[in-house]
One Martini backbone bead per residue (centre of mass of N, CA, C, O) as a GRO file, in nm:
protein
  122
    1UNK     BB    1   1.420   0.036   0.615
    2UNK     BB    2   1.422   0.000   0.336
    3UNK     BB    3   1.698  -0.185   0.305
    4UNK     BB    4   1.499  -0.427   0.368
    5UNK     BB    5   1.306  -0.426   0.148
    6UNK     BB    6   1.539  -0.445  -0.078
    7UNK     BB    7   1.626  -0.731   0.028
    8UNK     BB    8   1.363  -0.870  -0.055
    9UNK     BB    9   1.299  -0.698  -0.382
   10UNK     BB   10   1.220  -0.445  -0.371
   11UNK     BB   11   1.160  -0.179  -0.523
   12UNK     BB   12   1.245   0.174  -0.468
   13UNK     BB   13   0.992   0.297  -0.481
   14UNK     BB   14   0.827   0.058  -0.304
   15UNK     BB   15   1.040   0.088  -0.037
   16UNK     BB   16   0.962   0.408   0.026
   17UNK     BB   17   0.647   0.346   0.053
   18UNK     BB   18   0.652   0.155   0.321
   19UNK     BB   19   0.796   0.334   0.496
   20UNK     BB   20   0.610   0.608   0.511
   21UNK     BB   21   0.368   0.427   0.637
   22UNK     BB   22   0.570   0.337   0.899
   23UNK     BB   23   0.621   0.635   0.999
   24UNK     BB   24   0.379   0.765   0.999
   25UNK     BB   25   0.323   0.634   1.179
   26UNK     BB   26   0.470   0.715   1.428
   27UNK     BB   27   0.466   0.997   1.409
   28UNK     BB   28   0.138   0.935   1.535
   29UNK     BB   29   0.170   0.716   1.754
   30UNK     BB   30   0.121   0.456   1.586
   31UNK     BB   31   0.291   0.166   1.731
   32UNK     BB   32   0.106  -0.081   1.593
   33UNK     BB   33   0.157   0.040   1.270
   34UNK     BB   34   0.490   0.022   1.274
   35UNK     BB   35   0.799  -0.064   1.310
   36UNK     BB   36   0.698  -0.305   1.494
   37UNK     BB   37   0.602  -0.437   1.159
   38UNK     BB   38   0.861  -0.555   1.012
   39UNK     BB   39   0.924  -0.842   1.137
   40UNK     BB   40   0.607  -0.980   1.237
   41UNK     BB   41   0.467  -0.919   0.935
   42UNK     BB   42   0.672  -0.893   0.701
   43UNK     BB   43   0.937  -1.091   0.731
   44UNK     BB   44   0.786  -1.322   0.805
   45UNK     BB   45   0.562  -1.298   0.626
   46UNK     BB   46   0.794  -1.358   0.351
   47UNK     BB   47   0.958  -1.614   0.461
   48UNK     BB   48   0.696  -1.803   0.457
   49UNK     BB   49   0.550  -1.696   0.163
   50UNK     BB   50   0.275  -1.518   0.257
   51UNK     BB   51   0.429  -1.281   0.119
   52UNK     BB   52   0.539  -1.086  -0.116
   53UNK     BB   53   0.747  -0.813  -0.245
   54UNK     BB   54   0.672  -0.881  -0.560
   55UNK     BB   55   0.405  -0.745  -0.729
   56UNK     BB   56   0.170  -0.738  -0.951
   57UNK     BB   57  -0.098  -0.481  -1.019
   58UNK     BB   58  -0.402  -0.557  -1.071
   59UNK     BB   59  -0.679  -0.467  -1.349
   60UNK     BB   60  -0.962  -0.619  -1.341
   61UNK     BB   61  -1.197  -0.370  -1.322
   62UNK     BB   62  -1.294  -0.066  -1.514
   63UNK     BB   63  -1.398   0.270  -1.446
   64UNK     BB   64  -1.428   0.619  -1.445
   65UNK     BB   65  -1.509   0.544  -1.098
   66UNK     BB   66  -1.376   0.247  -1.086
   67UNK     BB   67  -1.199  -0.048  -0.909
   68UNK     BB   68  -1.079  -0.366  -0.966
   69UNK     BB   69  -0.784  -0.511  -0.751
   70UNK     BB   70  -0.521  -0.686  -0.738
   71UNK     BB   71  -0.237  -0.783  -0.557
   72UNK     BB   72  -0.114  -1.089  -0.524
   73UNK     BB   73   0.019  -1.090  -0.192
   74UNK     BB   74   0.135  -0.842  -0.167
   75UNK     BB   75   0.213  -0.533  -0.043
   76UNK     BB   76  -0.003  -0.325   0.139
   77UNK     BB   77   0.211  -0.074   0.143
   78UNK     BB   78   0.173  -0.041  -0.193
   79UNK     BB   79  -0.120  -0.088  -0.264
   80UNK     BB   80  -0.267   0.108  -0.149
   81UNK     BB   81  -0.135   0.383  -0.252
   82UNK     BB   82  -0.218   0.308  -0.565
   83UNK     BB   83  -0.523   0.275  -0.516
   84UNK     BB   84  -0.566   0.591  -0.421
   85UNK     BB   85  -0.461   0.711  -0.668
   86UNK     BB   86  -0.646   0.648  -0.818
   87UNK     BB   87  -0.899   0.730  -0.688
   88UNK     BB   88  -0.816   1.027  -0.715
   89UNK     BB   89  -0.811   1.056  -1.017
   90UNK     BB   90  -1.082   1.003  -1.086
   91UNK     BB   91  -1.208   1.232  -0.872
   92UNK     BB   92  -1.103   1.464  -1.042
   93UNK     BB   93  -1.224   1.386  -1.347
   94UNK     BB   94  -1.563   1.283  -1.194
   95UNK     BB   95  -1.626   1.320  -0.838
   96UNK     BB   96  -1.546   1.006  -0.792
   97UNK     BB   97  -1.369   0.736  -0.605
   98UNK     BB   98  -1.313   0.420  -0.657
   99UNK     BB   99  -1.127   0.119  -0.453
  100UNK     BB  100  -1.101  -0.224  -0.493
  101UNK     BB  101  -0.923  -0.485  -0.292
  102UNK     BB  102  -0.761  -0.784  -0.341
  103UNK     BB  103  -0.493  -0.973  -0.236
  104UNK     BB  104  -0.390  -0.862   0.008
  105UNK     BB  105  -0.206  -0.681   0.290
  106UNK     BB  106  -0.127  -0.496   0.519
  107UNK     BB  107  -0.162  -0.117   0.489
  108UNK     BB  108  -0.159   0.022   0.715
  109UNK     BB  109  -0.276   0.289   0.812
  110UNK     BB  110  -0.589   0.474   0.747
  111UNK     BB  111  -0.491   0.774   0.746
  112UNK     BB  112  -0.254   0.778   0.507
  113UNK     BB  113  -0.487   0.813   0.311
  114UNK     BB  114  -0.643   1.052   0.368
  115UNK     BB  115  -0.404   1.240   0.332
  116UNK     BB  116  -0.358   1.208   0.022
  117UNK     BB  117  -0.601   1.337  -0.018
  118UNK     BB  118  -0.556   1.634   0.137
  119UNK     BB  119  -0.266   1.656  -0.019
  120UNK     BB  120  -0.489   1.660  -0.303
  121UNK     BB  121  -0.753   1.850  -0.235
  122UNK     BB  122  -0.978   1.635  -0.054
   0.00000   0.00000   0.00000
């Protein structure tokens, strides 16, 4: 699955987190949200050019427990899972982490984010 992501100029960090995203669900049986959106949802718009396959994220604003991030309308395979990061960094730091995201895209199962969470013990 990576190589598609690859194919379509992904790079290699973030075709590796869009994958663990989309198998992540197919392990957990959510058959709906994993390798089946692979082609119908993910390559086929961005064949469309409406979601793009590398994009900066930017962040908009920013405080010590907060960020307002636009995505860009890259994918929210990777987008979500940055923003997460985020949220948790914050979290850990200062006891709360909270990030909205602007102009993303599908970002694959919402349990993957909670699992980032208590994989790094929140």
């Amino acid at each position: 699955m990576t190589s598609v992501f690859l194919s379509y100029g992904v790079t290699p960090s973030r075709a590796e987190i869009c994958s663990d995203v989309l198998i992540e669900s197919d392990k957990r049986g959510i058959d709906s949200h994993g390798l089946g959106r692979l082609k119908p949802i993910y390559c086929d718009r961005m064949d469309a050019g409406i979601l793009f396959p590398e994009r900066e994220i930017t962040v908009l604003k920013e405080s010590d427990c907060t960020a307002l991030v636009d995505g860009n309308l890259g994918l929210g395979l990777y987008i979500g899972p940055h923003c997460m990061q985020m949220a948790i960094d914050k979290a850990k730091k200062h006891g709360v982490g909270f990030v909205a995201c602007k102009n993303s895209t599908h970002y694959g199962i919402a349990g993957y984010y909670a699992t980032m969470a208590t994989d790094q013990g929140w």
